[in-house]
PDB file of C-alpha atoms in Angstrom:
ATOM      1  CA  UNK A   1       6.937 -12.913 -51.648  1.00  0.00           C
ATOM      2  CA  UNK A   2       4.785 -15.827 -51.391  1.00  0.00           C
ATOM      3  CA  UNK A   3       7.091 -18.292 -51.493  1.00  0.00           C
ATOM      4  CA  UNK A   4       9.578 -16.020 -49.276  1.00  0.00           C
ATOM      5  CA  UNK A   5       6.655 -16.266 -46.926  1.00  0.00           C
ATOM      6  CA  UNK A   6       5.286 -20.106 -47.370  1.00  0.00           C
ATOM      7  CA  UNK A   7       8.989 -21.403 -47.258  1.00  0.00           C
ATOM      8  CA  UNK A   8      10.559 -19.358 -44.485  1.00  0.00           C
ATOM      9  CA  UNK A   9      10.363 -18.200 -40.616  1.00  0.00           C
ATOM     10  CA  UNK A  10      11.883 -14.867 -40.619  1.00  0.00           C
ATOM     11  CA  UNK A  11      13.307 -13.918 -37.009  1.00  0.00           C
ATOM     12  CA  UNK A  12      14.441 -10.650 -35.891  1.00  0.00           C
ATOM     13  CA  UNK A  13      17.153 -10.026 -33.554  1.00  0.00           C
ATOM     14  CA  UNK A  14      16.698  -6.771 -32.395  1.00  0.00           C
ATOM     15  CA  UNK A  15      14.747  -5.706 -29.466  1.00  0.00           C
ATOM     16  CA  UNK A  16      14.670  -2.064 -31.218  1.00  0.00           C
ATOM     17  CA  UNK A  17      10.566  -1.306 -31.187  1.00  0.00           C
ATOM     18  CA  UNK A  18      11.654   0.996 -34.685  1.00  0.00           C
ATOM     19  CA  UNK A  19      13.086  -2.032 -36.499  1.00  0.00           C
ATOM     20  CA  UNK A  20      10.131  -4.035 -35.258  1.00  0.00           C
ATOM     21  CA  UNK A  21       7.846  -1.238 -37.425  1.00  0.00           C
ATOM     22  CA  UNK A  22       9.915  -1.029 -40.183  1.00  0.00           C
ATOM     23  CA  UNK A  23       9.970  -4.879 -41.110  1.00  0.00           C
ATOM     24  CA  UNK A  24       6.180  -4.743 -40.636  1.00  0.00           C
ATOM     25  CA  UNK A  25       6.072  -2.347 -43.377  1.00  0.00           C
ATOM     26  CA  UNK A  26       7.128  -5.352 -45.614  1.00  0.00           C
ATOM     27  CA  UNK A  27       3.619  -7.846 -44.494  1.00  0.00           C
ATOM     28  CA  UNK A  28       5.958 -10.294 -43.859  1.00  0.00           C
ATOM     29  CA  UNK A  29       5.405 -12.438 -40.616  1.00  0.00           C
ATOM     30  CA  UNK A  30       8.157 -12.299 -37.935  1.00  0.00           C
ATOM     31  CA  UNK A  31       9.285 -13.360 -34.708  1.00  0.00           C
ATOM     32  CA  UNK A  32      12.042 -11.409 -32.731  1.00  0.00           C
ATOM     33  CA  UNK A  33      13.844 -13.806 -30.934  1.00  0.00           C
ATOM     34  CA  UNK A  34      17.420 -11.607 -28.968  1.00  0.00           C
ATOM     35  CA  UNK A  35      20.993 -12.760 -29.381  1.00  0.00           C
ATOM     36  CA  UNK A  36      22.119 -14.451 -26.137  1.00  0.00           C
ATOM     37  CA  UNK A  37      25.857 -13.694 -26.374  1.00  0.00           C
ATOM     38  CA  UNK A  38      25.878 -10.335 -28.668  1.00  0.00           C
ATOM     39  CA  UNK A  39      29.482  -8.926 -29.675  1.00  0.00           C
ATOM     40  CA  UNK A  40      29.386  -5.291 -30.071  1.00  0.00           C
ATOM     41  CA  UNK A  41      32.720  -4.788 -30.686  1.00  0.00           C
ATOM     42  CA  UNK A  42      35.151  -4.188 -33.416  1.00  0.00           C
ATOM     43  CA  UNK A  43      38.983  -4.820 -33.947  1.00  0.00           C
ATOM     44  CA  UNK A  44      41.027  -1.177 -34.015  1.00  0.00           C
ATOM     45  CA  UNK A  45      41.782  -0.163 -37.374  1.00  0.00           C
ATOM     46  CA  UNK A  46      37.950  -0.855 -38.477  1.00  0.00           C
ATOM     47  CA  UNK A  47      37.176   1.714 -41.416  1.00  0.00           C
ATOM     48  CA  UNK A  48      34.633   3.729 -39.903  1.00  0.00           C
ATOM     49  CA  UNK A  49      31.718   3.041 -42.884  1.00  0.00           C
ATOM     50  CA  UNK A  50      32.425  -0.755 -42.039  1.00  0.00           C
ATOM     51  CA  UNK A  51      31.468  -1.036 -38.314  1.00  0.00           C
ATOM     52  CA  UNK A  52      27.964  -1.058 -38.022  1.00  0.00           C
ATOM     53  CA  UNK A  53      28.396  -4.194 -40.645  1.00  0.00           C
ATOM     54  CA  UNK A  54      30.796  -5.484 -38.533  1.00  0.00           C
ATOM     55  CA  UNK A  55      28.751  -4.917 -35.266  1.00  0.00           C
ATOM     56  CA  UNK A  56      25.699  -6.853 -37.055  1.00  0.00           C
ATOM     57  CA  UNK A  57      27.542  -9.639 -37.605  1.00  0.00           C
ATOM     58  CA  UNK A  58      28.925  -9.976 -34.413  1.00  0.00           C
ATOM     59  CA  UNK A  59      25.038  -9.676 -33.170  1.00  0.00           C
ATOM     60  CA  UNK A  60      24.200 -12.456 -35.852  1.00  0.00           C
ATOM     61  CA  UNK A  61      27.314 -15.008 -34.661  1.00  0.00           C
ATOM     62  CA  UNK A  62      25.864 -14.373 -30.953  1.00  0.00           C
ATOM     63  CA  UNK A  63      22.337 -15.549 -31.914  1.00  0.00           C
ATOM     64  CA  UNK A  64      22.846 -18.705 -29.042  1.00  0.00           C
ATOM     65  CA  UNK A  65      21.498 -21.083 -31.532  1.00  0.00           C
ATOM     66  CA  UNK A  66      21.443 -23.296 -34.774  1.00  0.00           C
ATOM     67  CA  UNK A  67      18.914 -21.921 -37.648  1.00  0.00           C
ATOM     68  CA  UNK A  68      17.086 -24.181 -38.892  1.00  0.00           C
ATOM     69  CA  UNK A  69      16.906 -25.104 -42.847  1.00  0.00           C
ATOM     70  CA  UNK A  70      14.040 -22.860 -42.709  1.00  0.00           C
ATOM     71  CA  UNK A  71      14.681 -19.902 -40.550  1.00  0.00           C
ATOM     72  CA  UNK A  72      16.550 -16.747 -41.561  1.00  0.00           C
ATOM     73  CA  UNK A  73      17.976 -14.176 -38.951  1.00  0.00           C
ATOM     74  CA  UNK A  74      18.437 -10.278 -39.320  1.00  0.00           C
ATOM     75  CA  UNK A  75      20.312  -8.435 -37.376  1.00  0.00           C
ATOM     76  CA  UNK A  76      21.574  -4.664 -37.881  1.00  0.00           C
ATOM     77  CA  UNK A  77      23.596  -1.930 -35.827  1.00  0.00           C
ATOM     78  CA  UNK A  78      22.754   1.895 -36.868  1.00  0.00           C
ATOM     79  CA  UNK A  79      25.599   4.315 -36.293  1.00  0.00           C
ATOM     80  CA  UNK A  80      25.714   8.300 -36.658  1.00  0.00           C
ATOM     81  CA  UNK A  81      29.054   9.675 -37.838  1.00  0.00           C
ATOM     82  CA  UNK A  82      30.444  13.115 -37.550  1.00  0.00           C
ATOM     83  CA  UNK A  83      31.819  14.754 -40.620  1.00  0.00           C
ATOM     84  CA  UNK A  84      35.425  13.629 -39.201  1.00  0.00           C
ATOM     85  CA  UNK A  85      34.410   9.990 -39.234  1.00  0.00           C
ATOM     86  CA  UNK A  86      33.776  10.413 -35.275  1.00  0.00           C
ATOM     87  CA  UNK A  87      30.752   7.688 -34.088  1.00  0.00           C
ATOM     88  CA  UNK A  88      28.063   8.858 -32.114  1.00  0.00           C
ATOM     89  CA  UNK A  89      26.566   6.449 -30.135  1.00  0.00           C
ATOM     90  CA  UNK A  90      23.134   6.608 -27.959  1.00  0.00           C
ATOM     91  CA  UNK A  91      24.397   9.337 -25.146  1.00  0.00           C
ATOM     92  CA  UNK A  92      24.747   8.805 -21.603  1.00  0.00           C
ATOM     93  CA  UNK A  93      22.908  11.557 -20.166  1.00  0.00           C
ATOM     94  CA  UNK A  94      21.204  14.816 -21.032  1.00  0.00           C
ATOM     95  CA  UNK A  95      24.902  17.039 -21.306  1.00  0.00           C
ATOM     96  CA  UNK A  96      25.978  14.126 -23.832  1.00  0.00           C
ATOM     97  CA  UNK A  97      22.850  14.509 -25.864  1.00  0.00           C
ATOM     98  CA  UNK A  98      23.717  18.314 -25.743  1.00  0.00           C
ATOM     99  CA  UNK A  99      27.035  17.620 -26.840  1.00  0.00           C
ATOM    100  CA  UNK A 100      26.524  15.347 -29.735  1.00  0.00           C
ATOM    101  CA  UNK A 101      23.634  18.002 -31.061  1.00  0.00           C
ATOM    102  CA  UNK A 102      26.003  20.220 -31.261  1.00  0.00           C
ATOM    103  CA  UNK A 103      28.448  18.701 -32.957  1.00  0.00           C
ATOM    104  CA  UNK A 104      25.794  17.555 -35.631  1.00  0.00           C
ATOM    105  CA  UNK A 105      24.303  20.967 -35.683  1.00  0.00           C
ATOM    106  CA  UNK A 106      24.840  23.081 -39.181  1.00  0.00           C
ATOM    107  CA  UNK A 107      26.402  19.892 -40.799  1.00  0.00           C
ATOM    108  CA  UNK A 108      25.504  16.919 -42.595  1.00  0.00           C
ATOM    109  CA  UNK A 109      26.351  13.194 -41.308  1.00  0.00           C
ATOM    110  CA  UNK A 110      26.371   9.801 -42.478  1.00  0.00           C
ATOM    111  CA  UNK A 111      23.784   7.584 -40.614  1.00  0.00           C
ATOM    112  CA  UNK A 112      25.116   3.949 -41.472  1.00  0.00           C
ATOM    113  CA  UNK A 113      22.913   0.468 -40.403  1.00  0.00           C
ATOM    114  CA  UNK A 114      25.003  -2.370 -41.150  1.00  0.00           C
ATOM    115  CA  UNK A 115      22.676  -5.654 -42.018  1.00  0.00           C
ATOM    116  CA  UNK A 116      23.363  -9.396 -41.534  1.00  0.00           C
ATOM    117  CA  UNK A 117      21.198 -11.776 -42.827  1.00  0.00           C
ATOM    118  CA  UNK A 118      21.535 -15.499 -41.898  1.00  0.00           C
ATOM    119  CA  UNK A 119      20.714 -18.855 -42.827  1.00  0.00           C
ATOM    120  CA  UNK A 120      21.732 -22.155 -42.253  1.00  0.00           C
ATOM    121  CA  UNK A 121      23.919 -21.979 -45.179  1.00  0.00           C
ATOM    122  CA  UNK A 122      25.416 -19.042 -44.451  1.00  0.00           C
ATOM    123  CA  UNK A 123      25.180 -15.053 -43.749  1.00  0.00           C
ATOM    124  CA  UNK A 124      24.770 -12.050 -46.427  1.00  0.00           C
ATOM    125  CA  UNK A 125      25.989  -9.004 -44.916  1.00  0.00           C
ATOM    126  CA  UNK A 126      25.902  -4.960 -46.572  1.00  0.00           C
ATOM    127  CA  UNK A 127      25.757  -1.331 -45.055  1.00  0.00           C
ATOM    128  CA  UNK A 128      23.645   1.292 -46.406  1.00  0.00           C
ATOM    129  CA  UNK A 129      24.243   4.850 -45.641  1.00  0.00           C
ATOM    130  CA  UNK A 130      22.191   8.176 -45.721  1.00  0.00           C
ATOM    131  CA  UNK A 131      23.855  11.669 -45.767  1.00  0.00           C
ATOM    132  CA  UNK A 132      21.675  14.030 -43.131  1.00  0.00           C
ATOM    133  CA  UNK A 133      21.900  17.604 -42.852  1.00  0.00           C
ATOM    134  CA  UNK A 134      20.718  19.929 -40.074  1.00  0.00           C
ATOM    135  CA  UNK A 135      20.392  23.728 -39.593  1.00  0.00           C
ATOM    136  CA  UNK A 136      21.842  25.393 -37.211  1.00  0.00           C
ATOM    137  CA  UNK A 137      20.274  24.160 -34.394  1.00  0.00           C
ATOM    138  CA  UNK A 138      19.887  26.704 -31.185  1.00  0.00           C
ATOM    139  CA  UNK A 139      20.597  25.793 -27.738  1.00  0.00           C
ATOM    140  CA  UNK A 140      17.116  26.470 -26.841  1.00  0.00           C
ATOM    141  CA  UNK A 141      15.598  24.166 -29.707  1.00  0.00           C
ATOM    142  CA  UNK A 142      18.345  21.427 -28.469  1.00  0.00           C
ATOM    143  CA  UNK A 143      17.187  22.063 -24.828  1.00  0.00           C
ATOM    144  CA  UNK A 144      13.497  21.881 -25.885  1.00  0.00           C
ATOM    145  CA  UNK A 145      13.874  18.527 -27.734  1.00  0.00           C
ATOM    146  CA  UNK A 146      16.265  16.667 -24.860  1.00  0.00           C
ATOM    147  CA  UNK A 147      13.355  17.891 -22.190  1.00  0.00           C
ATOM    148  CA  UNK A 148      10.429  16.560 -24.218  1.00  0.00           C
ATOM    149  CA  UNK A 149      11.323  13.419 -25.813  1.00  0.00           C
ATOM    150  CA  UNK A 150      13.662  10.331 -25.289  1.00  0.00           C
ATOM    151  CA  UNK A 151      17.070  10.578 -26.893  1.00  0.00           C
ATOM    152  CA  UNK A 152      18.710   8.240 -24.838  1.00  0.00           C
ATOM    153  CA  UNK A 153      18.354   4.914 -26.855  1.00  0.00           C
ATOM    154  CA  UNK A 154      19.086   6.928 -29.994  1.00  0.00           C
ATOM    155  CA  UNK A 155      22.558   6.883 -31.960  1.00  0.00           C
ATOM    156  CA  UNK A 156      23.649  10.557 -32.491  1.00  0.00           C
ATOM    157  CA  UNK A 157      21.159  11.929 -30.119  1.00  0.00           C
ATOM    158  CA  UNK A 158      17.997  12.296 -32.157  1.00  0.00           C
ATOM    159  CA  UNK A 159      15.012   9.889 -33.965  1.00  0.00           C
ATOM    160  CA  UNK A 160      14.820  11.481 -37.575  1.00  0.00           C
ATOM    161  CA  UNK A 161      10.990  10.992 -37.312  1.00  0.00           C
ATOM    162  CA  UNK A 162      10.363  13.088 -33.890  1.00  0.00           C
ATOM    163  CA  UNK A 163      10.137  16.967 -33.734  1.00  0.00           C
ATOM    164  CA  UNK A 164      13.891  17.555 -34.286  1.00  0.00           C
ATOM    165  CA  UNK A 165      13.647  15.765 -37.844  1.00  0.00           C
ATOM    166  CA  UNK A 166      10.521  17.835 -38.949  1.00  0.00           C
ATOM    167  CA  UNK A 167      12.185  21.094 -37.664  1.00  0.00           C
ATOM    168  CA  UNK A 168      15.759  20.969 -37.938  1.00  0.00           C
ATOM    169  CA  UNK A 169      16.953  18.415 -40.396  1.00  0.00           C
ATOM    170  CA  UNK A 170      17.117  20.544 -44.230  1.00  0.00           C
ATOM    171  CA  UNK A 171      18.051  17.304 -46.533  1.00  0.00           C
ATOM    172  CA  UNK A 172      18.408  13.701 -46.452  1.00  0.00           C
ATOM    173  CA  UNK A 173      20.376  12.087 -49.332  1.00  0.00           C
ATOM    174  CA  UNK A 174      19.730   8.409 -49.253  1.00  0.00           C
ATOM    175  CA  UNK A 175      17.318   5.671 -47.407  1.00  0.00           C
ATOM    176  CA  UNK A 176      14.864   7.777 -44.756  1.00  0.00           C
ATOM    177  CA  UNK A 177      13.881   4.427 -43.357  1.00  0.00           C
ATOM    178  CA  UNK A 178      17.929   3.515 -42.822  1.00  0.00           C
ATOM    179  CA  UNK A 179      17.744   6.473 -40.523  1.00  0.00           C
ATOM    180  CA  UNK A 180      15.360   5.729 -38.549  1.00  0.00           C
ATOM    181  CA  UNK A 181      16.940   2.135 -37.862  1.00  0.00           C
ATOM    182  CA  UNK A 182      16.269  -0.295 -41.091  1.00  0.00           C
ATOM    183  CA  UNK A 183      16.883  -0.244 -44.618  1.00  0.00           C
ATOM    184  CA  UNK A 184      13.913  -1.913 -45.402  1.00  0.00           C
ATOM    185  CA  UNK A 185      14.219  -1.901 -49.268  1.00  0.00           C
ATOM    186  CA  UNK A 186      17.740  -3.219 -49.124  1.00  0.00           C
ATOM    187  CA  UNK A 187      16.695  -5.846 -46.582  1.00  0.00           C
ATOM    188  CA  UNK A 188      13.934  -6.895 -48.955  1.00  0.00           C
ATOM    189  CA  UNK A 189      15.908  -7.125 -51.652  1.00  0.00           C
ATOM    190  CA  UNK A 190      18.278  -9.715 -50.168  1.00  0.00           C
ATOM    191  CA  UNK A 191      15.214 -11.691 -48.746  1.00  0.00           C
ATOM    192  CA  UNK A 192      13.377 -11.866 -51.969  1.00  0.00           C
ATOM    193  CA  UNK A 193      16.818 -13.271 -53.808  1.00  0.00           C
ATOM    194  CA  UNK A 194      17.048 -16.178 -51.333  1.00  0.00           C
TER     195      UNK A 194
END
């Protein structure tokens, strides 16, 4: 990690204040410097498990800049999928967030962050994915959580780490860290093999 940390500038491109945590969890240093022309799109026909990879790169291409020999960009997109493949964004407004809770409620979903990871040579790119299950969740427990916390900037409704996650989420199967926006280990992984 020494070297990782004596030889490069790591910048992140996310203005997400949970993916600023989780790469501070590593000790490496790190700017966040945003994407000036971000593409958040994706051609039709995407398989759904490859579009938060697919977002992330378009966030990495939109960077506005050159790297230099020395700097290495991350970007990542987090999406929530239904058990039908269906995303879930962040929601709109509070019926939304009531909507997307219930269709997450009694079920488990894939939470998928799609990673790119850029140098001046080139880009790495992976997805990881978690399986999360909930209880049933009741309309007053839904109502409680939308009324007393922010869900708005939050694919699928709901931060794994706020009350919802401690009382209504039964099982995780995967990366708790990828769920809350950053698969740290896998991201450190790829950095350390640079």
């Amino acid at each position: 990690m020494k070297d990782l940390i004596s030889k490069y500038k790591i910048i992140l491109g996310s203005a997400s204040p949970r993916r600023k945590e989780l790469l501070s969890l590593l000790g490496i240093p790190f700017s966040i410097e945003l994407p000036t022309n971000s593409d958040e799109s994706y051609p039709d026909g995407t398989q759904y498990n490859m579009i938060p990879e697919t977002i992330a790169l378009g966030k990495s291409a939109g960077f506005g800049r050159e790297l230099g020999e020395d700097e290495i960009l991350i970007t990542a997109d987090t999406m929530v999928f239904c058990p039908d493949h269906e995303p879930l964004g962040k929601p709109k407004n509070s019926e939304d967030a009531i909507r997307m809770l219930h269709k997450l409620s009694g079920k488990t979903h894939e939470v998928i962050t799609g990673v790119a990871i850029r140098t001046s040579k080139g880009v790495t790119s992976f997805s990881t994915t978690t399986e999360v299950t909930f209880k049933e969740l009741s309309d007053k427990e839904i109502e409680y959580y939308i009324s007393n916390y922010a869900p708005y900037d939050k694919a699928g409704a709901y931060a794994i780490q706020e009350w919802i996650g401690a009382a209504g989420i039964t099982s995780i199967n995967g990366s708790y860290f990828n769920v809350v926006g950053l698969p740290v280990q896998r991201v450190y992984e790829v950095l350390r093999n640079l």
